[in-house]
DNA sequence: AACCTAATCTGACGCTGCGTCAGTTCCTCT
DNA sequence: AGAGGAACTGACGCAGCGTCAGATTAGGTT
């Protein structure tokens, strides 16, 4: 399915090649964590990986291309976010637990991948379809599942007919992503990590069910 | 208050200087709208402004410095966002109107300034205090006002004691900012601009008051 | 009008990073 | 061991960076 890893000039990469490629990606990731995206240079990544710039270009067209690769990797791993919402019950006490777990999983996923995610966010906001698609891939699992849950509640008459499940779900997920991206910001605002979570869960619960949670 | 505009080497800029400086900022803004932040070069901005790179460096230390200037300008204008929330009533029908107006104002402000805002967002997420401060400046007016409203409802017993007004307000504002930044994204998701607004308003209302709106 | 001075602009330079290519080194298989 | 493909890199021409010394301009003065 994945198709073999190929060099820029189309050759199939072998064991050694894969290794350097991977090392380059790791170094890029580290670089992204420590310096502004605008300042990440091919030459720095290559130096950090103990190789030459020319080698970098053997595996990636440019920094952006490598970032996309990194993002793709992350998106695959991000598929596990589905577990946070799949098959959850959105009524009564289980709903509160579902909201809490969703928030928790989301925030920690974001914290773990914040460097790449903010680049993906930027790319998507700038209208780059490739980044946009990746962002979708990550958020879609959660959004779709939430959308379905809301639709179901709606069909049972527990949620107002006028709301658009997709809009609500999308907005809630966007909220989670935004708060996650600026977690540090909240802290210096006087909001502690610990009190952030339950309040986010509350908002999620309110959004999905339209009601206050029973804890 | 503002202190005169100064060149990089500390001289006070006169009429002509101000004009070119302004023109450079305009061209930068246009550039930011049309190409990825990473690809915006001093030389391009200078060319577009019909001047030389050296002139650019007379007024700004680098691209980032100029972007900060642009952002500062925008933040000043963004102070008008306060009007969207100041002195609003968050009970009954007026609450729904307040939520609607807030969403509406927020989205259009963001749409108007999307290019600079996404760079500010990036800078803030990367931990750059200067960008972070500007982001704060814009969001604070709204957040603080919302926080106060929630506190007030809380003191009247209309909102649960356990919620943290600051956390809720901050999250809601983050949501608005995030949705605004990815407005186009929502459309290709199958959510129309027109149905996005009332649903966002609903979420804001739910978050602030804890109750469904009476329209 | 001719002149002066401070403000403003720019050509030119050395430097760093980009992206490519031809040639070298390394590995693997026979 | 040696053939051949995989992997790496030195070197190059080009583009953008940031600086400086010197040219140009505006606008006031005599």
Coordinates of N, CA and C in Angstrom, one line a residue, chain B residues 5-206:
Chain B
X5 N 8.3 57.9 14.8 CA 8.8 56.8 14.0 C 10.3 57.0 13.7
X6 N 11.1 56.0 14.0 CA 12.5 56.1 13.9 C 13.1 55.1 12.9
X7 N 14.2 55.5 12.2 CA 14.9 54.6 11.4 C 15.7 53.6 12.2
X8 N 16.2 52.6 11.6 CA 16.9 51.6 12.4 C 18.1 52.2 13.1
X9 N 18.8 53.2 12.5 CA 19.9 53.8 13.1 C 19.6 54.9 14.0
X10 N 18.3 55.0 14.3 CA 17.9 56.0 15.4 C 17.5 57.4 14.9
X11 N 17.6 57.7 13.7 CA 17.2 59.0 13.2 C 15.7 59.1 13.2
X12 N 15.1 60.3 13.4 CA 13.7 60.5 13.3 C 13.3 60.6 11.8
X13 N 12.3 59.9 11.4 CA 11.9 59.9 10.0 C 11.0 61.1 9.7
X14 N 11.2 61.7 8.6 CA 10.4 62.8 8.2 C 9.3 62.4 7.3
X15 N 8.7 63.3 6.6 CA 7.6 63.1 5.7 C 7.8 62.0 4.7
X16 N 8.9 62.2 3.9 CA 9.2 61.3 2.8 C 9.5 59.9 3.4
X17 N 10.3 59.9 4.4 CA 10.6 58.6 5.0 C 9.4 57.8 5.5
X18 N 8.5 58.5 6.2 CA 7.3 57.9 6.6 C 6.5 57.2 5.4
X19 N 6.5 58.0 4.4 CA 5.8 57.5 3.2 C 6.4 56.2 2.6
X20 N 7.6 56.1 2.4 CA 8.2 54.9 1.9 C 8.1 53.8 2.9
X21 N 8.3 54.1 4.2 CA 8.1 53.1 5.2 C 6.7 52.5 5.1
X22 N 5.7 53.4 5.0 CA 4.3 52.9 4.9 C 4.1 52.0 3.6
X23 N 4.7 52.5 2.5 CA 4.6 51.8 1.3 C 5.2 50.4 1.4
X24 N 6.3 50.3 2.1 CA 7.0 49.0 2.3 C 6.0 48.1 3.1
X25 N 5.4 48.7 4.1 CA 4.5 47.9 5.0 C 3.3 47.4 4.1
X26 N 2.8 48.2 3.3 CA 1.7 47.8 2.4 C 2.1 46.7 1.5
X27 N 3.2 46.8 0.9 CA 3.7 45.8 0.0 C 3.9 44.5 0.7
X28 N 4.5 44.6 1.9 CA 4.7 43.4 2.7 C 3.4 42.7 3.0
X29 N 2.4 43.5 3.4 CA 1.1 42.9 3.7 C 0.5 42.2 2.5
X30 N 0.7 42.8 1.3 CA 0.2 42.2 0.1 C 0.9 40.9 -0.2
X31 N 2.2 40.9 0.0 CA 3.1 39.8 -0.2 C 2.6 38.6 0.7
X32 N 2.4 39.0 2.0 CA 1.9 38.0 3.0 C 0.6 37.3 2.5
X33 N -0.2 38.1 1.9 CA -1.5 37.5 1.4 C -1.3 36.6 0.3
X34 N -0.3 36.8 -0.5 CA -0.2 36.0 -1.7 C 0.8 34.9 -1.7
X35 N 1.7 34.9 -0.8 CA 2.7 33.8 -0.8 C 3.0 33.4 0.7
X36 N 3.4 32.1 0.8 CA 3.7 31.6 2.1 C 4.7 32.4 2.9
X37 N 4.5 32.5 4.2 CA 5.4 33.3 5.0 C 6.8 33.0 4.8
X38 N 7.1 31.7 4.7 CA 8.5 31.3 4.6 C 9.1 31.8 3.4
X39 N 8.4 32.1 2.4 CA 8.9 32.6 1.1 C 8.9 34.1 0.9
X40 N 8.5 34.8 1.9 CA 8.5 36.3 1.7 C 9.9 36.8 2.0
X41 N 10.5 37.4 0.9 CA 11.9 37.9 1.0 C 11.9 39.4 1.0
X42 N 12.9 39.9 1.7 CA 13.1 41.4 1.7 C 13.2 41.9 0.3
X43 N 13.9 41.2 -0.5 CA 14.2 41.7 -1.9 C 12.9 41.8 -2.7
X44 N 11.9 40.9 -2.4 CA 10.7 41.0 -3.2 C 9.8 42.2 -2.7
X45 N 9.8 42.3 -1.4 CA 9.0 43.5 -0.9 C 9.6 44.8 -1.4
X46 N 10.9 44.9 -1.4 CA 11.6 46.1 -1.9 C 11.2 46.3 -3.3
X47 N 11.4 45.3 -4.1 CA 11.1 45.4 -5.5 C 9.6 45.9 -5.8
X48 N 8.7 45.3 -5.1 CA 7.3 45.6 -5.2 C 7.1 47.1 -4.9
X49 N 7.8 47.6 -3.9 CA 7.7 49.0 -3.5 C 8.5 49.9 -4.3
X50 N 9.1 49.4 -5.3 CA 9.9 50.2 -6.2 C 11.1 50.8 -5.6
X51 N 11.7 50.1 -4.6 CA 12.9 50.6 -3.9 C 13.9 49.6 -3.8
X52 N 15.0 49.9 -3.1 CA 16.1 48.9 -3.0 C 16.0 48.2 -1.6
X53 N 16.6 47.0 -1.5 CA 16.7 46.3 -0.3 C 17.3 47.2 0.8
X54 N 18.3 47.9 0.5 CA 19.0 48.7 1.5 C 18.0 49.7 2.2
X55 N 17.1 50.2 1.4 CA 16.1 51.1 2.0 C 15.2 50.4 3.0
X56 N 14.8 49.2 2.6 CA 14.0 48.4 3.6 C 14.7 48.3 4.9
X57 N 16.0 48.0 4.9 CA 16.8 47.8 6.1 C 17.0 49.1 6.9
X58 N 16.6 50.2 6.2 CA 16.7 51.5 6.9 C 15.5 51.6 7.9
X59 N 14.5 50.9 7.6 CA 13.3 51.1 8.5 C 12.9 49.9 9.3
X60 N 13.4 48.7 8.9 CA 13.1 47.5 9.6 C 14.3 46.6 9.7
X61 N 14.5 45.9 10.8 CA 15.6 45.0 11.0 C 15.6 43.8 10.1
X62 N 14.4 43.3 9.8 CA 14.2 42.2 8.9 C 12.8 42.0 8.6
X63 N 12.4 40.9 7.9 CA 11.0 40.7 7.6 C 10.2 40.6 8.8
X64 N 10.7 39.8 9.7 CA 9.9 39.6 11.0 C 9.6 40.9 11.7
X65 N 10.6 41.8 11.7 CA 10.5 43.0 12.4 C 9.4 43.9 11.7
X66 N 9.3 43.8 10.4 CA 8.3 44.6 9.7 C 6.9 44.0 10.0
X67 N 6.9 42.6 10.0 CA 5.6 42.0 10.3 C 5.1 42.4 11.7
X68 N 6.0 42.5 12.6 CA 5.6 42.9 14.0 C 5.0 44.3 13.9
X69 N 5.5 45.1 13.1 CA 5.0 46.5 13.0 C 3.6 46.4 12.4
X70 N 3.4 45.6 11.4 CA 2.1 45.4 10.8 C 1.1 44.9 11.8
X71 N 1.6 44.0 12.6 CA 0.7 43.3 13.6 C 0.3 44.3 14.6
X72 N 1.3 45.2 15.0 CA 1.0 46.2 16.0 C -0.1 47.1 15.5
X73 N 0.0 47.5 14.3 CA -1.0 48.4 13.7 C -2.4 47.7 13.8
X74 N -2.4 46.5 13.4 CA -3.7 45.7 13.4 C -4.2 45.6 14.8
X75 N -3.3 45.4 15.7 CA -3.8 45.2 17.1 C -4.5 46.5 17.6
X76 N -3.9 47.6 17.2 CA -4.6 48.9 17.6 C -6.0 48.9 17.0
X77 N -6.1 48.6 15.8 CA -7.4 48.6 15.2 C -8.3 47.6 15.8
X78 N -7.7 46.5 16.2 CA -8.5 45.4 16.9 C -9.0 45.7 18.2
X79 N -8.6 46.9 18.7 CA -9.2 47.3 20.0 C -10.7 47.5 19.9
X80 N -11.1 47.7 18.7 CA -12.6 47.9 18.5 C -13.4 46.6 18.8
X81 N -12.7 45.5 18.8 CA -13.4 44.3 19.2 C -14.0 44.3 20.5
X82 N -13.5 45.2 21.4 CA -14.1 45.4 22.7 C -15.5 45.7 22.6
X83 N -15.9 46.5 21.6 CA -17.3 47.0 21.5 C -18.2 45.8 21.3
X84 N -17.7 44.7 20.9 CA -18.6 43.5 20.6 C -19.0 42.9 21.9
X85 N -18.3 43.2 23.0 CA -18.7 42.5 24.2 C -18.9 43.4 25.4
X86 N -18.4 44.6 25.3 CA -18.5 45.6 26.4 C -20.0 45.9 26.7
X87 N -20.4 45.9 28.0 CA -21.7 46.3 28.4 C -22.8 45.5 27.8
X88 N -22.6 44.2 27.5 CA -23.6 43.3 27.0 C -24.3 42.6 28.1
X89 N -25.6 42.3 27.9 CA -26.3 41.5 28.8 C -26.3 40.0 28.4
X90 N -26.0 39.2 29.4 CA -25.9 37.7 29.0 C -27.0 36.9 29.6
X91 N -28.2 37.5 29.6 CA -29.4 36.7 30.0 C -30.5 37.0 29.0
X92 N -31.4 36.0 28.8 CA -32.5 36.2 27.9 C -32.1 36.4 26.5
X93 N -33.0 37.1 25.7 CA -32.8 37.4 24.3 C -31.6 38.2 24.0
X94 N -31.3 39.2 24.9 CA -30.1 40.0 24.6 C -28.8 39.1 24.6
X95 N -28.8 38.0 25.3 CA -27.7 37.2 25.3 C -27.4 36.5 24.0
X96 N -28.5 36.1 23.3 CA -28.4 35.5 22.0 C -27.8 36.6 21.0
X97 N -28.4 37.8 21.1 CA -27.9 38.8 20.2 C -26.4 39.1 20.5
X98 N -26.0 39.1 21.7 CA -24.6 39.3 22.1 C -23.7 38.3 21.5
X99 N -24.2 37.0 21.6 CA -23.4 35.9 21.0 C -23.2 36.1 19.5
X100 N -24.4 36.4 18.9 CA -24.3 36.5 17.4 C -23.4 37.6 17.0
X101 N -23.5 38.8 17.7 CA -22.7 39.9 17.3 C -21.2 39.6 17.5
X102 N -20.9 39.0 18.6 CA -19.5 38.6 18.9 C -19.0 37.7 17.8
X103 N -19.7 36.7 17.4 CA -19.2 35.8 16.4 C -19.0 36.6 15.1
X104 N -20.0 37.3 14.7 CA -20.0 38.1 13.5 C -18.8 39.0 13.4
X105 N -18.6 39.8 14.4 CA -17.5 40.7 14.5 C -16.2 40.1 14.4
X106 N -16.1 39.0 15.2 CA -14.8 38.3 15.2 C -14.4 37.7 13.9
X107 N -15.4 37.0 13.3 CA -15.1 36.4 12.0 C -14.7 37.4 10.9
X108 N -15.4 38.6 10.9 CA -15.1 39.5 9.8 C -13.7 40.2 10.1
X109 N -13.4 40.4 11.4 CA -12.1 41.0 11.7 C -11.0 40.0 11.2
X110 N -11.2 38.8 11.5 CA -10.2 37.8 11.1 C -10.1 37.7 9.6
X111 N -11.2 37.7 9.0 CA -11.2 37.6 7.5 C -10.4 38.7 6.9
X112 N -10.6 39.9 7.5 CA -9.9 41.1 7.0 C -8.4 41.0 7.2
X113 N -8.0 40.4 8.3 CA -6.6 40.5 8.6 C -5.9 39.1 8.6
X114 N -6.5 38.2 7.9 CA -6.1 36.8 8.0 C -4.6 36.6 7.8
X115 N -4.0 37.3 6.8 CA -2.6 37.0 6.5 C -1.7 37.3 7.6
X116 N -1.9 38.5 8.3 CA -1.0 38.9 9.4 C -1.3 38.0 10.6
X117 N -2.6 37.7 10.8 CA -3.0 37.0 12.0 C -2.4 35.6 12.0
X118 N -2.3 35.0 10.8 CA -1.7 33.6 10.9 C -0.3 33.6 11.2
X119 N 0.4 34.7 10.8 CA 1.8 34.8 11.2 C 1.9 35.1 12.7
X120 N 1.1 35.9 13.2 CA 1.1 36.2 14.6 C 0.8 34.9 15.4
X121 N -0.2 34.2 14.9 CA -0.5 32.9 15.5 C 0.7 32.0 15.6
X122 N 1.4 31.9 14.4 CA 2.6 31.1 14.4 C 3.6 31.5 15.4
X123 N 3.9 32.8 15.3 CA 5.0 33.4 16.2 C 4.6 33.1 17.7
X124 N 3.4 33.3 18.0 CA 2.9 33.0 19.4 C 3.1 31.6 19.7
X125 N 2.7 30.7 18.8 CA 2.8 29.2 19.1 C 4.2 28.8 19.2
X126 N 5.1 29.5 18.5 CA 6.5 29.2 18.6 C 7.2 29.7 19.8
X127 N 6.4 30.5 20.6 CA 6.9 31.0 21.9 C 7.6 32.4 21.8
X128 N 7.4 33.1 20.7 CA 8.0 34.4 20.6 C 7.1 35.4 21.4
X129 N 7.7 35.9 22.4 CA 6.9 36.8 23.3 C 6.3 38.0 22.6
X130 N 7.1 38.6 21.7 CA 6.5 39.8 21.0 C 5.2 39.5 20.3
X131 N 5.2 38.3 19.6 CA 4.0 37.9 18.9 C 2.9 37.5 19.9
X132 N 3.4 36.9 20.9 CA 2.4 36.4 21.9 C 1.7 37.6 22.5
X133 N 2.5 38.6 22.8 CA 1.9 39.8 23.4 C 0.8 40.5 22.5
X134 N 1.1 40.5 21.2 CA 0.2 41.1 20.3 C -1.1 40.3 20.2
X135 N -0.9 39.0 20.2 CA -2.1 38.1 20.1 C -2.9 38.4 21.4
X136 N -2.3 38.4 22.5 CA -3.0 38.7 23.8 C -3.8 40.0 23.6
X137 N -3.1 41.1 23.2 CA -3.7 42.4 23.1 C -5.0 42.3 22.4
X138 N -5.0 41.6 21.3 CA -6.2 41.5 20.5 C -7.3 40.6 21.2
X139 N -6.9 39.5 21.8 CA -7.9 38.6 22.4 C -8.3 39.0 23.8
X140 N -7.4 39.7 24.5 CA -7.6 40.0 25.9 C -8.9 40.8 26.1
X141 N -9.1 41.8 25.3 CA -10.3 42.7 25.4 C -11.5 41.8 25.5
X142 N -11.6 40.9 24.5 CA -12.8 40.0 24.4 C -12.8 39.0 25.6
X143 N -11.7 38.4 25.8 CA -11.6 37.4 26.9 C -12.0 38.0 28.2
X144 N -11.3 39.1 28.6 CA -11.6 39.6 29.9 C -13.0 40.0 30.1
X145 N -13.6 40.6 29.0 CA -15.0 41.0 29.1 C -15.9 39.8 29.3
X146 N -15.6 38.7 28.6 CA -16.4 37.5 28.7 C -16.2 36.9 30.1
X147 N -14.9 36.9 30.6 CA -14.6 36.4 31.9 C -15.5 37.1 32.9
X148 N -15.5 38.4 32.8 CA -16.3 39.2 33.8 C -17.8 38.8 33.7
X149 N -18.3 38.7 32.5 CA -19.7 38.3 32.4 C -20.0 37.0 33.1
X150 N -19.1 36.0 32.8 CA -19.3 34.7 33.4 C -19.2 34.8 35.0
X151 N -18.2 35.5 35.5 CA -18.1 35.7 36.9 C -19.4 36.3 37.5
X152 N -19.9 37.2 36.8 CA -21.2 37.9 37.3 C -22.3 36.9 37.4
X153 N -22.5 36.1 36.3 CA -23.5 35.1 36.3 C -23.3 34.1 37.4
X154 N -22.0 33.9 37.6 CA -21.7 32.9 38.7 C -22.0 33.4 40.1
X155 N -21.8 34.7 40.3 CA -22.1 35.3 41.6 C -23.6 35.3 41.9
X156 N -24.3 35.3 40.8 CA -25.8 35.3 40.9 C -26.4 33.9 41.0
X157 N -25.4 33.0 41.0 CA -25.9 31.6 41.1 C -26.5 31.0 39.8
X158 N -26.3 31.7 38.7 CA -26.9 31.3 37.4 C -25.9 30.3 36.7
X159 N -24.7 30.3 37.1 CA -23.7 29.5 36.5 C -23.0 28.7 37.6
X160 N -22.7 27.4 37.3 CA -22.0 26.5 38.3 C -20.8 27.2 38.9
X161 N -20.6 26.9 40.2 CA -19.5 27.5 40.9 C -18.1 26.9 40.5
X162 N -18.2 25.7 40.0 CA -17.0 25.0 39.7 C -16.3 25.4 38.4
X163 N -17.0 26.1 37.6 CA -16.3 26.5 36.3 C -15.3 27.6 36.5
X164 N -14.3 27.6 35.7 CA -13.3 28.7 35.8 C -13.6 29.7 34.7
X165 N -14.1 30.8 35.0 CA -14.5 31.8 34.0 C -13.4 32.1 33.0
X166 N -12.2 32.2 33.5 CA -11.1 32.5 32.6 C -10.8 31.4 31.6
X167 N -10.9 30.2 32.1 CA -10.7 29.0 31.2 C -11.7 28.9 30.1
X168 N -13.0 29.1 30.5 CA -14.1 29.1 29.6 C -14.0 30.2 28.6
X169 N -13.8 31.4 29.1 CA -13.7 32.5 28.1 C -12.5 32.3 27.2
X170 N -11.4 32.0 27.7 CA -10.2 31.8 26.9 C -10.4 30.7 25.8
X171 N -11.1 29.6 26.2 CA -11.3 28.6 25.2 C -12.3 29.0 24.2
X172 N -13.3 29.7 24.6 CA -14.3 30.2 23.6 C -13.6 31.1 22.6
X173 N -12.8 32.0 23.1 CA -12.1 33.0 22.2 C -11.2 32.2 21.3
X174 N -10.5 31.3 21.8 CA -9.6 30.5 21.0 C -10.3 29.8 19.9
X175 N -11.5 29.3 20.3 CA -12.3 28.6 19.3 C -12.7 29.6 18.1
X176 N -13.1 30.8 18.5 CA -13.5 31.7 17.5 C -12.3 32.0 16.6
X177 N -11.2 32.2 17.2 CA -10.0 32.5 16.4 C -9.6 31.4 15.5
X178 N -9.7 30.2 16.0 CA -9.3 29.0 15.2 C -10.3 28.8 14.0
X179 N -11.6 28.9 14.3 CA -12.6 28.8 13.2 C -12.4 29.9 12.2
X180 N -12.2 31.1 12.7 CA -12.0 32.2 11.8 C -10.8 32.0 10.9
X181 N -9.7 31.4 11.5 CA -8.5 31.2 10.7 C -8.7 30.1 9.6
X182 N -9.6 29.2 9.9 CA -9.8 28.1 8.9 C -11.2 28.2 8.3
X183 N -11.7 29.4 8.1 CA -13.0 29.5 7.6 C -13.2 28.8 6.2
X184 N -12.2 29.0 5.4 CA -12.3 28.4 4.1 C -12.3 26.8 4.2
X185 N -11.6 26.4 5.2 CA -11.5 24.9 5.4 C -12.9 24.4 5.7
X186 N -13.7 25.1 6.5 CA -15.0 24.6 6.9 C -15.9 24.5 5.6
X187 N -15.7 25.4 4.7 CA -16.6 25.4 3.5 C -16.4 24.1 2.7
X188 N -15.1 23.8 2.5 CA -14.9 22.5 1.7 C -15.2 21.3 2.5
X189 N -15.6 21.5 3.7 CA -16.1 20.4 4.6 C -17.6 20.2 4.4
X190 N -18.2 21.1 3.8 CA -19.6 21.0 3.6 C -20.4 21.9 4.5
X191 N -19.7 22.7 5.3 CA -20.4 23.6 6.2 C -20.3 25.0 5.6
X192 N -21.5 25.6 5.4 CA -21.6 26.9 4.7 C -21.4 28.0 5.7
X193 N -20.8 29.0 5.2 CA -20.5 30.3 6.0 C -21.8 30.6 6.9
X194 N -22.9 30.6 6.2 CA -24.2 31.0 6.8 C -24.6 30.2 8.0
X195 N -24.3 28.9 7.9 CA -24.8 28.0 9.0 C -23.7 27.9 10.0
X196 N -22.5 28.4 9.7 CA -21.4 28.3 10.7 C -21.7 29.3 11.8
X197 N -22.1 30.5 11.4 CA -22.3 31.6 12.4 C -23.3 31.2 13.5
X198 N -24.5 30.9 13.2 CA -25.4 30.6 14.3 C -25.0 29.5 15.2
X199 N -24.3 28.5 14.6 CA -23.8 27.4 15.5 C -22.7 27.8 16.4
X200 N -21.8 28.7 15.9 CA -20.8 29.2 16.8 C -21.4 30.1 17.9
X201 N -22.4 30.8 17.5 CA -23.1 31.7 18.5 C -23.7 30.8 19.6
X202 N -24.3 29.7 19.1 CA -24.9 28.7 20.0 C -23.8 28.3 21.0
X203 N -22.7 27.9 20.5 CA -21.6 27.4 21.4 C -21.2 28.5 22.4
X204 N -21.0 29.7 21.9 CA -20.7 30.8 22.8 C -21.7 31.0 23.9
X205 N -22.9 31.0 23.5 CA -24.0 31.2 24.4 C -24.0 30.0 25.5
X206 N -23.9 28.8 25.0 CA -23.9 27.7 25.9 C -22.7 27.8 26.9

